[in-house]
XYZ file of C-alpha atoms in Angstrom:
442
model
C -40.988 -43.840 -24.818
C -43.672 -41.415 -25.479
C -44.100 -40.986 -29.280
C -45.175 -38.301 -31.395
C -47.567 -38.115 -34.445
C -47.726 -41.289 -36.485
C -45.296 -43.051 -34.002
C -42.552 -40.491 -34.726
C -39.967 -41.208 -31.907
C -37.595 -38.558 -30.328
C -34.152 -40.033 -30.855
C -32.443 -40.051 -27.463
C -29.329 -41.601 -25.409
C -31.452 -44.335 -24.189
C -32.876 -44.948 -27.701
C -29.378 -45.269 -29.031
C -28.296 -47.594 -26.082
C -30.743 -49.940 -26.900
C -29.476 -49.900 -30.751
C -25.685 -50.104 -29.526
C -26.401 -53.270 -27.462
C -26.846 -55.067 -31.032
C -23.071 -53.958 -31.697
C -20.786 -54.962 -28.853
C -17.129 -53.997 -29.644
C -14.577 -56.821 -29.437
C -11.738 -55.716 -26.908
C -8.400 -55.171 -28.294
C -5.710 -57.708 -28.038
C -3.410 -57.620 -24.897
C -0.722 -57.226 -27.366
C -1.502 -53.603 -27.987
C -0.888 -52.492 -24.454
C 2.084 -54.753 -24.418
C 3.577 -53.124 -27.440
C 2.701 -49.536 -25.863
C 4.812 -50.401 -23.044
C 7.768 -51.533 -25.041
C 7.723 -48.480 -27.150
C 7.308 -46.326 -24.034
C 10.538 -48.078 -22.423
C 12.518 -47.731 -25.773
C 11.580 -44.045 -25.983
C 12.432 -43.328 -22.346
C 16.047 -44.898 -23.237
C 16.300 -42.754 -26.273
C 15.367 -39.779 -24.162
C 18.321 -40.411 -22.006
C 20.755 -39.985 -24.822
C 20.084 -36.220 -25.128
C 17.332 -33.932 -23.588
C 14.014 -33.603 -25.525
C 13.405 -30.978 -27.922
C 10.296 -28.842 -27.070
C 8.436 -30.751 -30.122
C 9.514 -34.296 -28.496
C 8.442 -32.889 -25.150
C 5.204 -32.022 -26.369
C 4.672 -35.201 -28.366
C 5.943 -37.200 -25.141
C 3.154 -35.415 -23.493
C 0.406 -36.286 -25.692
C 1.439 -39.789 -25.886
C 1.557 -40.380 -21.890
C -1.455 -38.160 -21.181
C -5.205 -38.526 -21.577
C -6.396 -38.887 -25.208
C -9.063 -36.389 -26.335
C -12.525 -37.383 -25.544
C -14.567 -37.433 -28.567
C -14.674 -40.110 -31.318
C -14.357 -37.878 -34.171
C -11.625 -35.885 -32.647
C -9.743 -39.089 -31.885
C -10.134 -40.071 -35.600
C -8.667 -36.927 -36.606
C -5.949 -37.208 -34.190
C -5.000 -40.718 -35.461
C -5.125 -39.236 -39.289
C -2.705 -36.251 -38.098
C -0.375 -38.823 -36.633
C -0.516 -41.211 -39.612
C 0.652 -38.107 -41.870
C 3.407 -37.220 -39.331
C 4.796 -40.696 -39.256
C 4.330 -40.961 -43.173
C 6.440 -37.703 -43.340
C 8.989 -39.215 -41.087
C 9.430 -42.188 -42.865
C 9.917 -40.662 -46.185
C 13.465 -41.643 -47.754
C 14.794 -38.098 -47.849
C 13.917 -37.535 -43.956
C 15.415 -40.906 -42.923
C 18.923 -40.567 -40.929
C 21.806 -40.525 -43.254
C 22.959 -43.794 -41.697
C 19.646 -45.485 -42.906
C 19.608 -43.397 -46.354
C 23.538 -44.985 -46.989
C 22.332 -48.307 -45.594
C 24.729 -51.254 -46.436
C 23.746 -54.604 -47.669
C 23.716 -55.662 -44.102
C 21.172 -52.729 -43.389
C 19.024 -53.555 -46.280
C 16.392 -55.473 -44.242
C 15.982 -52.088 -42.245
C 15.148 -50.080 -45.503
C 12.520 -52.725 -46.690
C 11.027 -52.720 -43.321
C 10.589 -48.936 -43.285
C 9.416 -49.044 -46.888
C 6.796 -51.402 -46.058
C 5.542 -49.569 -43.008
C 5.538 -46.420 -45.116
C 3.227 -47.948 -47.701
C 0.932 -49.664 -44.733
C 0.529 -46.158 -43.249
C -0.080 -44.411 -46.558
C -2.825 -46.965 -47.647
C -4.610 -46.614 -43.793
C -4.387 -42.858 -44.069
C -6.434 -43.121 -47.350
C -8.867 -45.418 -45.977
C -9.394 -43.157 -42.948
C -9.785 -39.790 -45.391
C -12.409 -42.007 -47.294
C -14.347 -43.018 -44.231
C -14.613 -39.288 -42.984
C -15.841 -38.370 -46.441
C -18.339 -40.928 -46.798
C -19.503 -40.820 -43.231
C -20.120 -36.656 -43.713
C -21.979 -37.214 -47.052
C -24.216 -40.005 -45.529
C -25.079 -37.748 -42.608
C -25.603 -34.687 -44.951
C -27.932 -36.730 -47.260
C -29.908 -38.171 -44.553
C -30.628 -34.763 -42.846
C -31.501 -33.481 -46.493
C -34.300 -36.030 -47.011
C -36.169 -34.049 -44.363
C -35.871 -30.894 -46.328
C -38.281 -30.179 -49.387
C -36.897 -31.188 -52.499
C -36.979 -27.565 -54.006
C -35.078 -24.393 -53.592
C -34.665 -24.624 -50.027
C -32.681 -27.874 -50.265
C -30.888 -26.427 -53.361
C -29.695 -23.445 -51.404
C -28.470 -25.565 -48.514
C -26.628 -27.858 -50.907
C -25.334 -25.092 -52.805
C -23.846 -23.310 -49.516
C -22.461 -26.559 -48.306
C -20.614 -26.992 -51.690
C -19.398 -23.586 -51.665
C -18.468 -23.775 -47.744
C -16.185 -26.770 -48.599
C -14.566 -25.307 -51.556
C -13.677 -22.613 -49.182
C -12.725 -24.861 -46.648
C -10.210 -26.641 -48.980
C -8.762 -23.454 -50.315
C -7.959 -22.270 -46.866
C -6.226 -25.686 -46.254
C -4.218 -25.188 -49.515
C -3.173 -21.710 -48.722
C -1.845 -23.000 -45.582
C 0.178 -25.558 -46.848
C 1.415 -23.483 -49.879
C 2.637 -20.949 -47.188
C 4.913 -23.437 -45.256
C 2.438 -24.495 -42.783
C 3.416 -27.599 -40.701
C 0.964 -30.708 -40.463
C -0.014 -29.825 -37.075
C -1.009 -26.551 -38.425
C -2.956 -28.256 -41.103
C -4.892 -30.357 -38.845
C -5.451 -27.624 -36.168
C -7.254 -25.977 -39.270
C -9.235 -29.148 -40.204
C -10.281 -29.445 -36.474
C -11.394 -25.825 -36.226
C -13.453 -26.540 -39.491
C -15.132 -29.458 -38.141
C -15.929 -27.415 -35.108
C -17.536 -24.923 -37.270
C -19.416 -27.502 -39.297
C -20.971 -28.688 -36.012
C -21.664 -25.191 -34.995
C -23.574 -24.820 -38.301
C -25.726 -27.953 -37.562
C -26.719 -26.538 -34.445
C -27.823 -23.855 -36.233
C -30.184 -25.477 -38.419
C -31.856 -27.329 -35.422
C -32.080 -23.802 -33.857
C -33.340 -22.145 -37.193
C -30.756 -19.467 -36.378
C -28.062 -17.866 -38.789
C -28.438 -18.125 -42.320
C -31.165 -20.811 -41.732
C -33.528 -18.392 -39.796
C -35.778 -17.813 -43.033
C -35.058 -21.059 -44.494
C -36.152 -23.274 -41.718
C -39.710 -21.353 -41.489
C -40.245 -22.889 -44.680
C -39.251 -26.408 -44.038
C -42.659 -27.885 -44.298
C -42.767 -31.705 -43.684
C -39.674 -31.383 -41.388
C -40.831 -32.477 -37.762
C -39.529 -30.690 -34.716
C -38.390 -33.538 -33.066
C -35.589 -33.822 -35.781
C -34.520 -30.297 -35.506
C -34.277 -30.902 -31.603
C -32.179 -33.864 -32.417
C -29.599 -32.154 -34.854
C -29.400 -29.266 -32.242
C -28.349 -31.457 -29.642
C -26.661 -34.413 -31.144
C -23.237 -33.088 -30.155
C -24.036 -32.208 -26.488
C -21.570 -33.606 -23.828
C -24.179 -35.597 -22.289
C -26.511 -36.117 -25.608
C -26.902 -39.027 -27.467
C -23.257 -39.239 -28.706
C -22.179 -39.703 -24.954
C -23.450 -43.451 -25.019
C -21.540 -43.769 -28.167
C -18.235 -42.372 -26.796
C -18.593 -44.814 -23.330
C -18.910 -47.843 -25.476
C -16.589 -47.535 -28.133
C -14.309 -44.565 -27.084
C -11.974 -46.700 -24.998
C -10.469 -48.935 -27.437
C -10.176 -45.807 -29.739
C -8.481 -43.906 -27.137
C -5.965 -46.786 -26.547
C -5.288 -46.685 -30.368
C -4.735 -43.119 -30.394
C -2.030 -43.532 -27.553
C -0.449 -46.315 -29.566
C -0.074 -44.361 -32.767
C 1.469 -41.374 -30.727
C 4.024 -43.796 -29.180
C 4.879 -44.918 -32.627
C 5.639 -41.431 -33.994
C 7.495 -40.541 -30.722
C 9.702 -43.549 -30.985
C 10.365 -42.768 -34.706
C 10.951 -39.226 -34.043
C 13.619 -39.615 -31.016
C 15.305 -42.590 -32.966
C 15.957 -40.246 -35.922
C 17.074 -37.431 -33.956
C 19.845 -39.606 -32.182
C 20.798 -41.946 -35.001
C 24.150 -40.264 -34.881
C 25.012 -41.174 -31.347
C 22.790 -44.550 -31.114
C 22.480 -47.035 -34.046
C 19.101 -48.335 -34.476
C 19.222 -52.182 -33.298
C 17.531 -54.747 -35.006
C 15.444 -55.634 -31.806
C 13.870 -51.961 -32.088
C 13.208 -52.337 -35.483
C 11.420 -55.392 -34.762
C 9.258 -53.801 -32.235
C 8.559 -51.097 -34.536
C 7.349 -53.212 -37.353
C 5.204 -55.240 -34.934
C 3.652 -52.221 -33.253
C 2.973 -50.824 -36.787
C 1.337 -53.939 -37.811
C -0.612 -54.322 -34.801
C -1.832 -50.639 -34.646
C -2.984 -50.525 -38.417
C -4.633 -53.920 -37.991
C -6.889 -52.884 -35.003
C -7.423 -49.442 -36.478
C -8.801 -50.920 -39.485
C -11.157 -53.274 -37.492
C -12.207 -50.524 -35.616
C -12.913 -48.386 -38.699
C -14.915 -51.071 -40.264
C -16.911 -52.053 -37.071
C -17.818 -48.282 -36.603
C -18.812 -47.811 -39.996
C -21.238 -50.756 -39.906
C -22.657 -48.808 -36.492
C -22.812 -45.432 -38.439
C -24.482 -47.002 -41.508
C -27.291 -48.763 -39.697
C -27.628 -45.997 -36.879
C -31.201 -44.891 -36.152
C -29.806 -41.204 -35.754
C -32.631 -39.919 -37.867
C -36.204 -41.302 -38.520
C -37.740 -41.969 -41.658
C -38.539 -38.852 -43.812
C -41.481 -40.969 -45.358
C -42.766 -41.529 -41.679
C -42.632 -37.830 -41.110
C -44.857 -36.641 -43.644
C -45.687 -33.067 -44.836
C -48.617 -32.324 -42.413
C -46.260 -31.533 -39.511
C -45.130 -28.162 -41.070
C -48.569 -26.786 -41.302
C -48.748 -26.654 -37.575
C -46.248 -23.765 -37.534
C -47.118 -20.654 -35.862
C -45.866 -19.082 -38.547
C -48.857 -19.327 -40.546
C -51.186 -16.499 -40.427
C -55.152 -16.748 -41.243
C -57.420 -14.394 -42.676
C -61.196 -14.289 -43.955
C -61.599 -12.993 -47.345
C -65.296 -11.972 -47.949
C -67.275 -12.899 -51.305
C -66.342 -10.467 -54.022
C -63.075 -9.378 -52.296
C -59.258 -10.086 -52.606
C -56.563 -10.441 -50.204
C -53.094 -9.169 -51.166
C -49.599 -9.302 -49.523
C -46.713 -7.288 -50.987
C -43.120 -8.419 -50.402
C -39.845 -6.207 -50.948
C -36.900 -7.734 -52.692
C -33.555 -6.031 -52.437
C -31.567 -8.359 -54.689
C -31.737 -10.344 -57.755
C -31.725 -14.434 -57.100
C -33.686 -13.942 -54.168
C -36.903 -16.283 -53.575
C -40.371 -15.427 -53.207
C -42.184 -18.406 -51.237
C -45.656 -19.160 -50.277
C -47.205 -21.838 -48.712
C -51.357 -21.657 -48.310
C -54.622 -23.703 -48.059
C -58.216 -22.862 -47.451
C -59.632 -23.957 -44.069
C -62.604 -25.867 -45.741
C -66.141 -26.403 -44.176
C -68.912 -28.611 -45.648
C -68.298 -27.489 -48.828
C -65.034 -28.076 -51.009
C -63.831 -24.543 -51.935
C -61.265 -22.987 -54.134
C -59.590 -19.396 -54.385
C -58.009 -17.513 -57.216
C -54.148 -16.873 -56.789
C -51.621 -15.031 -58.943
C -48.203 -13.069 -58.237
C -46.957 -10.176 -60.185
C -44.056 -7.638 -60.079
C -44.534 -4.148 -59.620
C -41.721 -1.648 -60.963
C -40.927 1.324 -58.964
C -42.973 3.373 -61.656
C -46.148 1.119 -60.780
C -45.970 -0.740 -64.075
C -47.088 -4.432 -63.351
C -45.618 -7.586 -64.880
C -47.566 -11.074 -64.339
C -45.133 -13.595 -62.944
C -47.622 -16.780 -61.831
C -50.591 -16.575 -64.202
C -53.975 -16.720 -62.188
C -55.117 -20.211 -61.138
C -57.777 -21.553 -58.478
C -56.496 -23.818 -55.758
C -57.582 -25.176 -52.489
C -53.999 -25.237 -51.377
C -50.339 -24.572 -52.972
C -46.974 -24.352 -51.933
C -44.302 -22.790 -54.465
C -41.391 -20.388 -55.176
C -39.653 -18.635 -57.772
C -36.311 -16.904 -58.100
C -36.609 -13.307 -58.637
C -34.702 -11.542 -61.534
C -35.450 -8.083 -60.598
C -35.289 -6.256 -57.426
C -38.359 -4.367 -56.287
C -42.224 -5.444 -55.118
C -43.866 -8.474 -55.709
C -47.456 -8.761 -55.057
C -49.146 -12.102 -54.062
C -53.000 -11.801 -54.663
C -55.854 -14.277 -53.340
C -58.805 -13.580 -55.261
C -62.452 -14.310 -54.281
C -64.138 -11.520 -56.552
C -65.686 -14.314 -58.569
C -67.499 -15.613 -55.660
C -71.135 -13.985 -55.049
C -71.870 -15.765 -51.663
C -68.938 -17.733 -50.018
C -66.328 -15.995 -47.710
C -62.999 -18.086 -47.778
C -61.085 -18.683 -44.760
C -57.260 -18.575 -45.640
C -54.151 -20.192 -43.880
C -50.840 -18.983 -45.167
C -47.555 -17.900 -44.942
C -45.205 -15.774 -47.445
C -41.407 -14.432 -47.202
C -38.684 -13.105 -49.456
C -35.780 -14.901 -49.022
C -32.682 -13.443 -49.572
C -29.787 -14.931 -52.057
C -27.108 -17.381 -50.974
C -24.039 -15.082 -50.458
C -20.469 -15.643 -49.237
C -19.352 -15.128 -45.778
C -19.497 -16.557 -42.223
C -22.929 -17.616 -42.471
C -21.917 -20.291 -44.900
C -23.424 -23.698 -44.358
C -21.705 -27.025 -44.043
C -24.183 -29.273 -42.519
C -22.136 -32.326 -41.162
C -23.298 -34.023 -38.251
C -20.728 -35.179 -35.748
C -22.208 -38.403 -35.327
C -18.906 -38.728 -33.664
C -16.949 -39.300 -36.946
């Protein structure tokens, strides 16, 4: 595989395939498919008692149809079904015949209580997995960003974006939204995070100006996060290897929910038999055991996965190859200046420059000043001589900012300057907020 500067290797599907060879996934036990078929048979029998309601028909179609394809979408689907099952198993929502169980039926109540507790525990584990995985990927991406205002802006926007997303979910729940509505919203939010990740890779949207200043971020990284979620990109290898087992578990949890839903709805006309309860208990235990195994396995795969190359190896020199840099020659005894217009406070003035050195080691004076509408000047960055510098500051006043490179002290030597500067607007609320969170199929 061709490498870039200093051994930097583009991460491709073939690259990940070699890594995944180290992590073979053990097949699911035969009992999983057997239990799915038993639950399916029991549900078909219950459907004969009375016609399926629209909700039951839709769930039946999901359980018997093809699962969603992406790994992370399946994880969200499992999470949704867990929450739906917990909802059904709540004591207040169990059939009256079970709520008023006699001593003879106490075993059934105990079994349902145990299953409810187990599903709550697994739901929490899945939530924590998704949170940690998202944070891990975000933090890996952030290691490539300069540890200055650019990284801070993206972190601030992510935090704000996540607060807004949580507020949307809470508003939906408070307005009476269903579990299904909630997860439809959560998945849409996940897709929005994915689009925003692609924006970073493409340097579009809110990232357009920021990425111009990502000195030290190799293009190979931006290319990778731009296409990580493509249908035939690196994640396709993960889907082919690990998807089938998860798809089967998704179908199993759908079957568990379908059986409970049909049983509850037909409890008055048909008592739940002990054999049915035993199958439900075995199915729940087997599903939860195998799902936890999958979660632990895929966590290890993600933690060690070479999705992103070492930031240390990437180095800071790559950014200086950018076409965004301009070059100019400053004659001896002269200056060069750039005036940036700032429309709002809390904008950032940023610069990055270096002298193109000859046989002599040269430097140049540099300072920044604010120019008021009346023409009054206020020194922002004191004069100092540099051979190169990269910096920024947050503005407290709107108006004009004058960046000056000063070669007036030189009587003989011209200076060849390479530079880029910009005024970056403040973080604002709106559709451009960031929520970097690579799918990494989780």
